[in-house]
């Protein structure tokens, strides 16, 4: 159950404080040039310690490929990679060995497996997303060749919301600030909001929006594996995610059918729709318009303040976590959202390719 | 790509105006007594023509089992079933043979497959959910034996929202009105809202909430197949669904970590949490609390009024659909939401069983 | 576990004396014309009662398609089909309700499931292969378009063996006799051998050889899913099969490397090998030469004579089966071998297509 | 397509002269103590250079686990492992860069992927089986707890055949000689045969027999995934394997039904069969008797003598391979056969467990 995808598949492994995080990408077409610098740069976007609003843990996080690439090109065989774990301060977690942190996976892992690696959250740590970002970078390279471009950004932090449609934003500005919000004014307010929460030893959540351009009509499967169902599945599998919607989304429930329907027109570029409440997907299949969706993240559960909870014997205890933690997961989650979208789309690209 | 699940699996088939809709349930444990009347009653909840706010198409929709059940009990072999299509007025759809209805799957099917069955929407029709409801009924029977109870209800229609937490509602009232809302006063307003839209030959959307009781701790897989990711995937695969969230959901993005964390306590029934913003799932694994989630449905695309669109040659045309259609999909989608939740949970029940 | 294949997939269902045998073919490309007469003719080749050396049960076995085909062409949606069970003389099996027939699946089903449909062997009956033949016929149609031709024939019955290499035989003669052996002289001896066994109320086994022409280089996956591993898996899943080898097979173990190696040469048609001990597959991938393999069938376990065995309470009993049974499974297994080969090859054709 | 199994799954990676060979075992139950010395000892059985009849390449082949094991026990999370490649003399293969060796995978890889790693055979090298042996060792540990014991041995080399039934052999002698044949007298003749072939710069093939004790009734799936079909699939996926049969196998085709049927009797240990032509499997499901099967290996294709072939431009060339190669693959394939059997059986053990 640690495999994602049907044709383009990632199998991931690794605990936060084990030897390494890594994975195997299977099903990648042969003969594709892998730009190593690009893969590493994607990993750097996820890295902790990259700015003052992310955790100060230093994780150099260099990806090392073990197979599947020969003289810079994919062989068609499985692409294995590892990112060695370093800077583990496992002793910081000794206190947590026998307690269940509130709203973490400690209790449920213990119930499911009867055993757990408590150090740094073990397998439940968001450090596991390292593997997703590496695999997603490879998927992005596959997709780039067919003109697909994926861009995620932070559109909400706590109650600070970008007030504008994504079409009015310059998405090339996303990387220009440390919160990864393409609206400079909102970015500033978001950063301030995070700072306020951090000062109170508290955390905040928010929303990431993702926009995908260049998907041609015909990708997606019409019943269970609707393109948006696979995208939603991918996003809901990211740590701390609580919700997903696409196109008009939850807001669309307030519209009438006559407002919501996207009227087809024929223009110079071929068939288009006048509006895009469908979010680029109709009947589970891409229609050639831009795909966009939102991903809701809860506030991080680890607080640098005392909290009540229970221990393994179910007795009440108080905890005060050590370690270094983000006050807001969103900026570092942006490349993870993009990576998971890329995995889904590379898979559907190949699935559709198969019949043509 | 018409198979759902890993252990408890449904493979579905059928076009709206073909001979039949049906499926095969594989992986159901042997020796389980199948209450045929219950299965049929679930199908009846989905049936058109059951009330004045649903389509007046008469579909008797009797399920017929072809295999896998012997002397009333499951054999462990695949359970095949069919629901014969009747009352098809395919001629109503002749006008639609060469046009693409706005916000339907007509255009995308044509792009994907180069061919489509235009009659009644073919495979893209919500009639396909018949198979889900039958399979879901079997899953419910499997789950009932281990104490799991699944209840969905309409919590919003257009801008009419139940203003109360589900814990304040008497969910046994859901079936007492034709909109399937357990709050009688809200139900009345919802029905009125639908009537108003229908009078304008328009349609409305809304939200279904689903509550699952009795799931023990330990179900779910912690990485890609988080229990809520599989639930979200299942819901997003239902026709007209635009969004999914669970527990605190999108609303949880406005909370701080200190507000959001669910504190563990030990009570007489064992471990519990004081609040349940986690929605019964932590780290992707059930924690024994109630699971609840929301599913957003867009307004139905088929309007009984004239609309502009294009035909197969991409020329502009006007359409005025015939046929009989629901002004609001929600009441009939309630059993579909429950069915898909049951399929996910039966699968995770067996997956977890495997290691114990 | 009743699904076969990854892209081109058959999910089958049905007990011998249940309502129907059937299946769903998913993943078949859209737009393919289905020659219904051809599909039915394949089923007729498997039918009982077609000659004096097969069982005299009359099974008309008409295939009925329920979905996935529109105006004679595949839609890309799942193709469901049923073959209704008729002429069931279930009472013939009443005596067998509480006994375990030797070398049948009665005992193991009971141990696995704790329940079984004893009538006609239930799910363990070779009647289940009806679904394989229908699905295989569709696969053959898909393959025919790319020039792949699959021909199986009986090459051994008991100790009667065709003494010649398949390349010396005229495979178009296979259907000219009731044993389906392209060597008329051997066919006659085989038929006599079966007659002798039947006269003694005994049964015989043998070998089916299958030859596949027209597979281009590049099909197959090089590690676990080697093309011959998938073919072997498919054959070993047919009732009564005890062994599989391909190319030089078991006989190749007696050769030295210098005898066994197939030397590459470049001829007018491109690259070829001087010999073909590889059986058209090297490193698990087709090399463009003819693929050939052998499938060993044991003698049928049902004897029309008294045998000792035990009953459900594990007490010794004697049984004398009623019912009508084949003295030799081989002639009717020929279309099943071809069907399973077609399913494997259609799957690999699509899998390879995906990356091109 | 580099994943094996459904519940207990191995995903493998690695090219012969790449950085490492390794894999991820997913689906292993939690809380199982992993005896590292045992895992390493299994790998040592596969290692080259262990005796004078195997290649003199020195590969220390130490397994390094990267995840999934904590304080000596499995966590339930994926178990990743690597075996670093050393002693690669890639220059030995420079001559082979542009030629296709006879009966190797060089030509078919080039045709399938359009690119290949020519060094040491790349992904097609039998070195890939390192990953299978490590994963198989873990599967053996899982199976040992439920009393399953798997023993393979060499039963034929070229025309030297053990003349006795496996039940007359002392299988504990298998590891006592370098050919891994439990019959000392046959072992000596086999070793002599290999020596003779090596002296002629030729190679020989043979047969490995495998015996599995302790499988209880009920494992296996009755239709496509018959227990023997999964075993055969596993074996046919091993490099150089040309055939598989189980129980009476190909020899059983010469028996009549009355000879072949295994009569059930009730003894002190419960239900048994008087004979075991069924090879412990009936209707695809284990019946509690011993499972045994044979695996045919062709002679190795790499000959240390000049051979004719073609190059990438399809021109005729002569090759004389350098490198160090086995004259007979069988002794080192014994642990691989056991490993693959263990993977299949661990998978079916868990699958069956699921419903109990």
mmCIF file of C-alpha atoms in Angstrom, chain D residues 10-325:
data_model
loop_
_atom_site.group_PDB
_atom_site.id
_atom_site.type_symbol
_atom_site.label_atom_id
_atom_site.label_comp_id
_atom_site.label_asym_id
_atom_site.label_seq_id
_atom_site.Cartn_x
_atom_site.Cartn_y
_atom_site.Cartn_z
ATOM 1 C CA UNK D 10 8.469 -7.026 -3.803
ATOM 2 C CA UNK D 11 9.370 -4.126 -6.056
ATOM 3 C CA UNK D 12 12.902 -4.639 -7.328
ATOM 4 C CA UNK D 13 15.423 -2.388 -9.041
ATOM 5 C CA UNK D 14 18.949 -2.362 -10.319
ATOM 6 C CA UNK D 15 21.262 -2.942 -13.229
ATOM 7 C CA UNK D 16 24.190 -5.319 -13.038
ATOM 8 C CA UNK D 17 26.818 -2.584 -13.209
ATOM 9 C CA UNK D 18 24.771 0.259 -11.782
ATOM 10 C CA UNK D 19 25.233 1.507 -8.236
ATOM 11 C CA UNK D 20 23.162 -1.130 -6.528
ATOM 12 C CA UNK D 21 20.600 -3.894 -6.739
ATOM 13 C CA UNK D 22 17.768 -3.719 -4.247
ATOM 14 C CA UNK D 23 14.099 -3.569 -3.595
ATOM 15 C CA UNK D 24 11.199 -2.697 -1.373
ATOM 16 C CA UNK D 25 9.146 -5.331 0.417
ATOM 17 C CA UNK D 26 5.712 -3.907 1.128
ATOM 18 C CA UNK D 27 2.867 -5.621 2.966
ATOM 19 C CA UNK D 28 4.980 -7.582 5.426
ATOM 20 C CA UNK D 29 3.112 -7.891 8.722
ATOM 21 C CA UNK D 30 4.376 -5.785 11.636
ATOM 22 C CA UNK D 31 6.163 -7.096 14.689
ATOM 23 C CA UNK D 32 8.122 -9.883 13.020
ATOM 24 C CA UNK D 33 11.695 -10.380 14.222
ATOM 25 C CA UNK D 34 14.095 -10.337 11.297
ATOM 26 C CA UNK D 35 17.115 -12.572 11.732
ATOM 27 C CA UNK D 36 19.693 -10.576 9.796
ATOM 28 C CA UNK D 37 22.216 -13.396 9.821
ATOM 29 C CA UNK D 38 19.678 -15.657 8.146
ATOM 30 C CA UNK D 39 18.913 -13.100 5.441
ATOM 31 C CA UNK D 40 22.634 -12.679 4.753
ATOM 32 C CA UNK D 41 23.157 -16.438 4.689
ATOM 33 C CA UNK D 42 20.498 -16.813 2.003
ATOM 34 C CA UNK D 43 22.281 -14.183 -0.038
ATOM 35 C CA UNK D 44 25.565 -16.019 0.451
ATOM 36 C CA UNK D 45 24.012 -19.134 -1.106
ATOM 37 C CA UNK D 46 23.382 -17.121 -4.275
ATOM 38 C CA UNK D 47 26.778 -15.400 -4.299
ATOM 39 C CA UNK D 48 29.193 -15.952 -7.160
ATOM 40 C CA UNK D 49 32.615 -17.352 -6.442
ATOM 41 C CA UNK D 50 31.440 -19.687 -3.737
ATOM 42 C CA UNK D 51 32.840 -22.813 -5.372
ATOM 43 C CA UNK D 52 34.956 -23.933 -8.276
ATOM 44 C CA UNK D 53 31.949 -24.592 -10.496
ATOM 45 C CA UNK D 54 30.593 -21.067 -10.192
ATOM 46 C CA UNK D 55 31.955 -17.865 -11.620
ATOM 47 C CA UNK D 56 35.039 -16.490 -9.919
ATOM 48 C CA UNK D 57 33.674 -12.975 -9.779
ATOM 49 C CA UNK D 58 33.992 -11.816 -6.202
ATOM 50 C CA UNK D 59 30.788 -10.187 -5.036
ATOM 51 C CA UNK D 60 30.689 -9.748 -1.307
ATOM 52 C CA UNK D 61 26.982 -8.864 -1.588
ATOM 53 C CA UNK D 62 26.142 -7.513 1.844
ATOM 54 C CA UNK D 63 22.506 -6.547 2.300
ATOM 55 C CA UNK D 64 21.812 -3.156 3.902
ATOM 56 C CA UNK D 65 18.305 -2.372 5.138
ATOM 57 C CA UNK D 66 17.175 1.246 4.846
ATOM 58 C CA UNK D 67 13.700 1.217 6.393
ATOM 59 C CA UNK D 68 10.843 -0.783 7.818
ATOM 60 C CA UNK D 69 12.775 -2.506 10.602
ATOM 61 C CA UNK D 70 13.092 -0.942 14.053
ATOM 62 C CA UNK D 71 14.931 -2.523 16.939
ATOM 63 C CA UNK D 72 15.038 -5.809 14.988
ATOM 64 C CA UNK D 73 11.338 -5.996 14.208
ATOM 65 C CA UNK D 74 9.229 -5.147 11.181
ATOM 66 C CA UNK D 75 7.191 -1.955 11.511
ATOM 67 C CA UNK D 76 4.520 -2.757 8.921
ATOM 68 C CA UNK D 77 6.019 -0.026 6.752
ATOM 69 C CA UNK D 78 7.948 -0.794 3.540
ATOM 70 C CA UNK D 79 11.257 -2.604 3.995
ATOM 71 C CA UNK D 80 13.802 -1.135 1.601
ATOM 72 C CA UNK D 81 17.172 -2.757 1.076
ATOM 73 C CA UNK D 82 20.206 -2.357 -1.149
ATOM 74 C CA UNK D 83 23.126 -4.536 -2.114
ATOM 75 C CA UNK D 84 25.866 -2.319 -3.460
ATOM 76 C CA UNK D 85 27.503 -3.381 -6.700
ATOM 77 C CA UNK D 86 31.267 -3.844 -6.410
ATOM 78 C CA UNK D 87 33.960 -5.605 -8.347
ATOM 79 C CA UNK D 88 32.376 -4.379 -11.567
ATOM 80 C CA UNK D 89 34.762 -4.792 -14.414
ATOM 81 C CA UNK D 90 32.588 -2.854 -16.818
ATOM 82 C CA UNK D 91 35.405 -2.548 -19.301
ATOM 83 C CA UNK D 92 35.077 -6.273 -19.944
ATOM 84 C CA UNK D 93 31.814 -5.393 -21.613
ATOM 85 C CA UNK D 94 32.953 -2.526 -23.824
ATOM 86 C CA UNK D 95 33.200 -4.870 -26.775
ATOM 87 C CA UNK D 96 29.562 -5.811 -26.320
ATOM 88 C CA UNK D 97 28.241 -2.291 -26.466
ATOM 89 C CA UNK D 98 27.232 -2.499 -30.069
ATOM 90 C CA UNK D 99 26.604 -6.197 -30.600
ATOM 91 C CA UNK D 100 23.711 -8.480 -29.765
ATOM 92 C CA UNK D 101 24.898 -11.658 -28.020
ATOM 93 C CA UNK D 102 23.052 -14.792 -29.220
ATOM 94 C CA UNK D 103 20.156 -15.887 -26.999
ATOM 95 C CA UNK D 104 20.655 -12.955 -24.634
ATOM 96 C CA UNK D 105 18.313 -10.045 -24.053
ATOM 97 C CA UNK D 106 20.529 -7.517 -25.858
ATOM 98 C CA UNK D 107 18.509 -7.430 -29.056
ATOM 99 C CA UNK D 108 15.083 -7.497 -27.435
ATOM 100 C CA UNK D 109 15.929 -4.731 -24.926
ATOM 101 C CA UNK D 110 17.162 -2.575 -27.783
ATOM 102 C CA UNK D 111 13.954 -3.253 -29.712
ATOM 103 C CA UNK D 112 11.723 -2.607 -26.716
ATOM 104 C CA UNK D 113 13.363 0.430 -25.187
ATOM 105 C CA UNK D 114 15.563 1.900 -27.914
ATOM 106 C CA UNK D 115 18.302 2.136 -25.266
ATOM 107 C CA UNK D 116 20.105 -0.313 -23.001
ATOM 108 C CA UNK D 117 22.798 -0.525 -20.376
ATOM 109 C CA UNK D 118 25.136 -3.019 -22.042
ATOM 110 C CA UNK D 119 27.439 -3.386 -19.028
ATOM 111 C CA UNK D 120 27.113 -6.868 -17.604
ATOM 112 C CA UNK D 121 23.702 -7.301 -19.187
ATOM 113 C CA UNK D 122 22.243 -4.320 -17.318
ATOM 114 C CA UNK D 123 18.783 -5.073 -15.989
ATOM 115 C CA UNK D 124 18.650 -8.426 -17.810
ATOM 116 C CA UNK D 125 21.525 -9.812 -15.747
ATOM 117 C CA UNK D 126 20.757 -12.630 -13.325
ATOM 118 C CA UNK D 127 22.333 -10.363 -10.735
ATOM 119 C CA UNK D 128 18.817 -8.922 -10.446
ATOM 120 C CA UNK D 129 17.855 -12.056 -8.494
ATOM 121 C CA UNK D 130 19.772 -10.654 -5.507
ATOM 122 C CA UNK D 131 16.655 -8.661 -4.686
ATOM 123 C CA UNK D 132 14.486 -11.758 -4.915
ATOM 124 C CA UNK D 133 16.679 -13.694 -2.507
ATOM 125 C CA UNK D 134 16.610 -10.941 0.131
ATOM 126 C CA UNK D 135 12.840 -10.537 -0.137
ATOM 127 C CA UNK D 136 12.399 -14.303 -0.205
ATOM 128 C CA UNK D 137 14.376 -14.601 3.017
ATOM 129 C CA UNK D 138 11.916 -12.253 4.714
ATOM 130 C CA UNK D 139 9.026 -14.258 3.289
ATOM 131 C CA UNK D 140 10.615 -17.438 4.637
ATOM 132 C CA UNK D 141 10.730 -15.884 8.107
ATOM 133 C CA UNK D 142 7.027 -15.035 7.866
ATOM 134 C CA UNK D 143 6.230 -18.569 6.698
ATOM 135 C CA UNK D 144 8.416 -20.284 9.274
ATOM 136 C CA UNK D 145 6.112 -18.981 11.987
ATOM 137 C CA UNK D 146 3.244 -20.910 10.414
ATOM 138 C CA UNK D 147 5.265 -24.056 9.852
ATOM 139 C CA UNK D 148 6.003 -23.821 6.145
ATOM 140 C CA UNK D 149 9.350 -25.216 4.989
ATOM 141 C CA UNK D 150 10.664 -24.780 1.421
ATOM 142 C CA UNK D 151 13.522 -26.836 0.002
ATOM 143 C CA UNK D 152 14.845 -26.797 -3.540
ATOM 144 C CA UNK D 153 17.635 -28.894 -4.978
ATOM 145 C CA UNK D 154 19.243 -29.749 -8.294
ATOM 146 C CA UNK D 155 17.638 -32.904 -9.658
ATOM 147 C CA UNK D 156 19.111 -32.903 -13.161
ATOM 148 C CA UNK D 157 22.182 -31.496 -14.932
ATOM 149 C CA UNK D 158 22.276 -32.119 -18.665
ATOM 150 C CA UNK D 159 21.517 -35.853 -18.922
ATOM 151 C CA UNK D 160 22.460 -36.667 -15.333
ATOM 152 C CA UNK D 161 19.185 -37.202 -13.501
ATOM 153 C CA UNK D 162 18.564 -38.178 -9.896
ATOM 154 C CA UNK D 163 16.831 -41.477 -10.448
ATOM 155 C CA UNK D 164 14.801 -41.376 -7.275
ATOM 156 C CA UNK D 165 11.614 -39.802 -5.989
ATOM 157 C CA UNK D 166 12.256 -36.826 -3.711
ATOM 158 C CA UNK D 167 10.653 -38.752 -0.838
ATOM 159 C CA UNK D 168 13.563 -41.180 -0.914
ATOM 160 C CA UNK D 169 16.143 -38.406 -0.584
ATOM 161 C CA UNK D 170 17.581 -36.787 2.525
ATOM 162 C CA UNK D 171 17.040 -33.126 1.636
ATOM 163 C CA UNK D 172 19.266 -32.016 4.491
ATOM 164 C CA UNK D 173 22.194 -33.131 2.317
ATOM 165 C CA UNK D 174 21.461 -30.521 -0.366
ATOM 166 C CA UNK D 175 23.938 -27.991 0.952
ATOM 167 C CA UNK D 176 26.630 -30.629 1.471
ATOM 168 C CA UNK D 177 27.999 -30.367 -2.047
ATOM 169 C CA UNK D 178 28.640 -27.528 -4.423
ATOM 170 C CA UNK D 179 25.991 -28.548 -6.960
ATOM 171 C CA UNK D 180 23.252 -28.635 -4.282
ATOM 172 C CA UNK D 181 22.029 -32.135 -5.076
ATOM 173 C CA UNK D 182 20.944 -34.213 -2.059
ATOM 174 C CA UNK D 183 22.022 -37.472 -3.721
ATOM 175 C CA UNK D 184 25.817 -37.586 -3.252
ATOM 176 C CA UNK D 185 26.434 -40.029 -6.066
ATOM 177 C CA UNK D 186 24.397 -37.985 -8.580
ATOM 178 C CA UNK D 187 26.020 -34.810 -7.304
ATOM 179 C CA UNK D 188 29.421 -36.145 -8.199
ATOM 180 C CA UNK D 189 28.335 -37.043 -11.709
ATOM 181 C CA UNK D 190 26.688 -33.630 -12.154
ATOM 182 C CA UNK D 191 29.839 -31.817 -11.084
ATOM 183 C CA UNK D 192 31.862 -33.918 -13.496
ATOM 184 C CA UNK D 193 29.412 -33.087 -16.291
ATOM 185 C CA UNK D 194 29.752 -29.384 -15.614
ATOM 186 C CA UNK D 195 33.504 -29.679 -15.574
ATOM 187 C CA UNK D 196 33.472 -31.389 -18.948
ATOM 188 C CA UNK D 197 31.326 -28.645 -20.438
ATOM 189 C CA UNK D 198 33.504 -25.914 -18.940
ATOM 190 C CA UNK D 199 36.597 -27.550 -20.397
ATOM 191 C CA UNK D 200 34.968 -27.246 -23.823
ATOM 192 C CA UNK D 201 34.067 -23.622 -23.077
ATOM 193 C CA UNK D 202 30.461 -24.739 -23.220
ATOM 194 C CA UNK D 203 27.570 -24.624 -20.742
ATOM 195 C CA UNK D 204 24.842 -26.982 -19.524
ATOM 196 C CA UNK D 205 21.285 -26.717 -18.202
ATOM 197 C CA UNK D 206 19.129 -28.872 -15.982
ATOM 198 C CA UNK D 207 16.234 -29.062 -13.568
ATOM 199 C CA UNK D 208 15.630 -27.850 -10.027
ATOM 200 C CA UNK D 209 12.986 -29.603 -7.940
ATOM 201 C CA UNK D 210 11.316 -27.803 -5.041
ATOM 202 C CA UNK D 211 9.394 -29.363 -2.154
ATOM 203 C CA UNK D 212 7.172 -27.385 0.220
ATOM 204 C CA UNK D 213 5.993 -28.902 3.467
ATOM 205 C CA UNK D 214 3.548 -27.552 5.992
ATOM 206 C CA UNK D 215 1.112 -25.625 3.822
ATOM 207 C CA UNK D 216 -2.317 -26.164 5.358
ATOM 208 C CA UNK D 217 -5.416 -26.770 3.205
ATOM 209 C CA UNK D 218 -7.036 -23.665 1.770
ATOM 210 C CA UNK D 219 -4.259 -21.557 0.288
ATOM 211 C CA UNK D 220 -4.631 -20.485 -3.343
ATOM 212 C CA UNK D 221 -7.308 -18.904 -5.486
ATOM 213 C CA UNK D 222 -9.416 -21.224 -7.595
ATOM 214 C CA UNK D 223 -9.570 -19.558 -10.993
ATOM 215 C CA UNK D 224 -6.755 -17.478 -12.503
ATOM 216 C CA UNK D 225 -4.517 -17.379 -9.447
ATOM 217 C CA UNK D 226 -4.397 -21.080 -8.784
ATOM 218 C CA UNK D 227 -1.612 -21.746 -6.311
ATOM 219 C CA UNK D 228 0.380 -23.630 -8.942
ATOM 220 C CA UNK D 229 -0.279 -20.907 -11.538
ATOM 221 C CA UNK D 230 1.254 -18.339 -9.217
ATOM 222 C CA UNK D 231 4.169 -20.675 -8.474
ATOM 223 C CA UNK D 232 4.685 -21.311 -12.170
ATOM 224 C CA UNK D 233 4.511 -17.599 -12.926
ATOM 225 C CA UNK D 234 7.140 -16.974 -10.251
ATOM 226 C CA UNK D 235 9.488 -19.638 -11.584
ATOM 227 C CA UNK D 236 9.092 -18.686 -15.244
ATOM 228 C CA UNK D 237 10.122 -15.170 -14.259
ATOM 229 C CA UNK D 238 13.574 -16.403 -13.209
ATOM 230 C CA UNK D 239 16.312 -15.935 -15.802
ATOM 231 C CA UNK D 240 16.964 -18.937 -18.082
ATOM 232 C CA UNK D 241 13.843 -20.865 -17.019
ATOM 233 C CA UNK D 242 12.107 -22.664 -19.884
ATOM 234 C CA UNK D 243 9.489 -24.806 -18.164
ATOM 235 C CA UNK D 244 7.544 -25.624 -15.029
ATOM 236 C CA UNK D 245 5.403 -28.523 -13.926
ATOM 237 C CA UNK D 246 4.014 -29.645 -10.578
ATOM 238 C CA UNK D 247 2.838 -32.926 -9.078
ATOM 239 C CA UNK D 248 2.700 -35.527 -11.811
ATOM 240 C CA UNK D 249 3.490 -32.790 -14.333
ATOM 241 C CA UNK D 250 4.275 -33.647 -17.934
ATOM 242 C CA UNK D 251 4.706 -37.260 -16.854
ATOM 243 C CA UNK D 252 1.112 -37.296 -15.655
ATOM 244 C CA UNK D 253 -0.086 -36.999 -19.246
ATOM 245 C CA UNK D 254 0.868 -40.652 -19.690
ATOM 246 C CA UNK D 255 -1.337 -41.885 -16.841
ATOM 247 C CA UNK D 256 -5.016 -42.780 -16.931
ATOM 248 C CA UNK D 257 -7.477 -41.116 -14.619
ATOM 249 C CA UNK D 258 -7.788 -44.248 -12.513
ATOM 250 C CA UNK D 259 -4.018 -44.286 -11.995
ATOM 251 C CA UNK D 260 -3.742 -40.561 -11.447
ATOM 252 C CA UNK D 261 -6.552 -39.914 -8.973
ATOM 253 C CA UNK D 262 -5.392 -39.447 -5.374
ATOM 254 C CA UNK D 263 -7.717 -41.353 -3.068
ATOM 255 C CA UNK D 264 -8.747 -39.547 0.137
ATOM 256 C CA UNK D 265 -8.367 -41.423 3.412
ATOM 257 C CA UNK D 266 -8.789 -40.426 7.028
ATOM 258 C CA UNK D 267 -5.800 -41.235 9.176
ATOM 259 C CA UNK D 268 -4.600 -40.225 12.589
ATOM 260 C CA UNK D 269 -3.412 -36.842 11.339
ATOM 261 C CA UNK D 270 -6.704 -36.120 9.630
ATOM 262 C CA UNK D 271 -7.522 -36.223 5.924
ATOM 263 C CA UNK D 272 -4.791 -37.413 3.571
ATOM 264 C CA UNK D 273 -4.432 -38.809 0.088
ATOM 265 C CA UNK D 274 -2.918 -42.223 -0.597
ATOM 266 C CA UNK D 275 -0.874 -40.885 -3.493
ATOM 267 C CA UNK D 276 0.049 -37.287 -4.312
ATOM 268 C CA UNK D 277 -0.017 -36.894 -8.079
ATOM 269 C CA UNK D 278 -1.905 -33.678 -7.358
ATOM 270 C CA UNK D 279 1.290 -32.228 -5.905
ATOM 271 C CA UNK D 280 -0.553 -30.887 -2.889
ATOM 272 C CA UNK D 281 -2.869 -28.678 -4.938
ATOM 273 C CA UNK D 282 -6.394 -29.496 -6.140
ATOM 274 C CA UNK D 283 -8.531 -27.022 -8.035
ATOM 275 C CA UNK D 284 -5.779 -24.480 -7.480
ATOM 276 C CA UNK D 285 -6.031 -24.701 -3.689
ATOM 277 C CA UNK D 286 -3.644 -26.490 -1.314
ATOM 278 C CA UNK D 287 -5.004 -29.734 0.133
ATOM 279 C CA UNK D 288 -2.516 -30.156 2.969
ATOM 280 C CA UNK D 289 -0.220 -32.630 1.175
ATOM 281 C CA UNK D 290 3.320 -31.735 0.171
ATOM 282 C CA UNK D 291 3.653 -29.347 -2.740
ATOM 283 C CA UNK D 292 6.378 -30.199 -5.241
ATOM 284 C CA UNK D 293 7.312 -28.875 -8.624
ATOM 285 C CA UNK D 294 10.097 -28.855 -11.217
ATOM 286 C CA UNK D 295 11.782 -25.934 -12.943
ATOM 287 C CA UNK D 296 13.693 -26.375 -16.230
ATOM 288 C CA UNK D 297 16.756 -24.195 -16.894
ATOM 289 C CA UNK D 298 18.358 -23.848 -20.299
ATOM 290 C CA UNK D 299 22.144 -23.853 -20.679
ATOM 291 C CA UNK D 300 23.633 -20.407 -20.093
ATOM 292 C CA UNK D 301 23.935 -18.374 -23.296
ATOM 293 C CA UNK D 302 27.308 -16.788 -22.583
ATOM 294 C CA UNK D 303 30.026 -19.038 -23.990
ATOM 295 C CA UNK D 304 33.716 -18.313 -23.595
ATOM 296 C CA UNK D 305 34.240 -19.146 -27.226
ATOM 297 C CA UNK D 306 33.864 -17.324 -30.501
ATOM 298 C CA UNK D 307 30.332 -17.058 -31.857
ATOM 299 C CA UNK D 308 28.768 -15.418 -34.867
ATOM 300 C CA UNK D 309 26.130 -12.753 -34.408
ATOM 301 C CA UNK D 310 25.163 -9.269 -35.625
ATOM 302 C CA UNK D 311 25.857 -5.741 -34.439
ATOM 303 C CA UNK D 312 23.529 -2.780 -33.942
ATOM 304 C CA UNK D 313 23.620 -2.004 -37.627
ATOM 305 C CA UNK D 314 22.636 -5.603 -38.303
ATOM 306 C CA UNK D 315 25.978 -6.465 -39.851
ATOM 307 C CA UNK D 316 27.526 -9.863 -39.107
ATOM 308 C CA UNK D 317 30.268 -9.861 -36.463
ATOM 309 C CA UNK D 318 32.114 -12.378 -34.337
ATOM 310 C CA UNK D 319 32.241 -12.105 -30.567
ATOM 311 C CA UNK D 320 34.400 -13.688 -27.901
ATOM 312 C CA UNK D 321 33.037 -12.614 -24.522
ATOM 313 C CA UNK D 322 35.371 -11.663 -21.736
ATOM 314 C CA UNK D 323 34.117 -11.484 -18.187
ATOM 315 C CA UNK D 324 33.698 -14.353 -15.757
ATOM 316 C CA UNK D 325 30.682 -16.590 -16.139
#
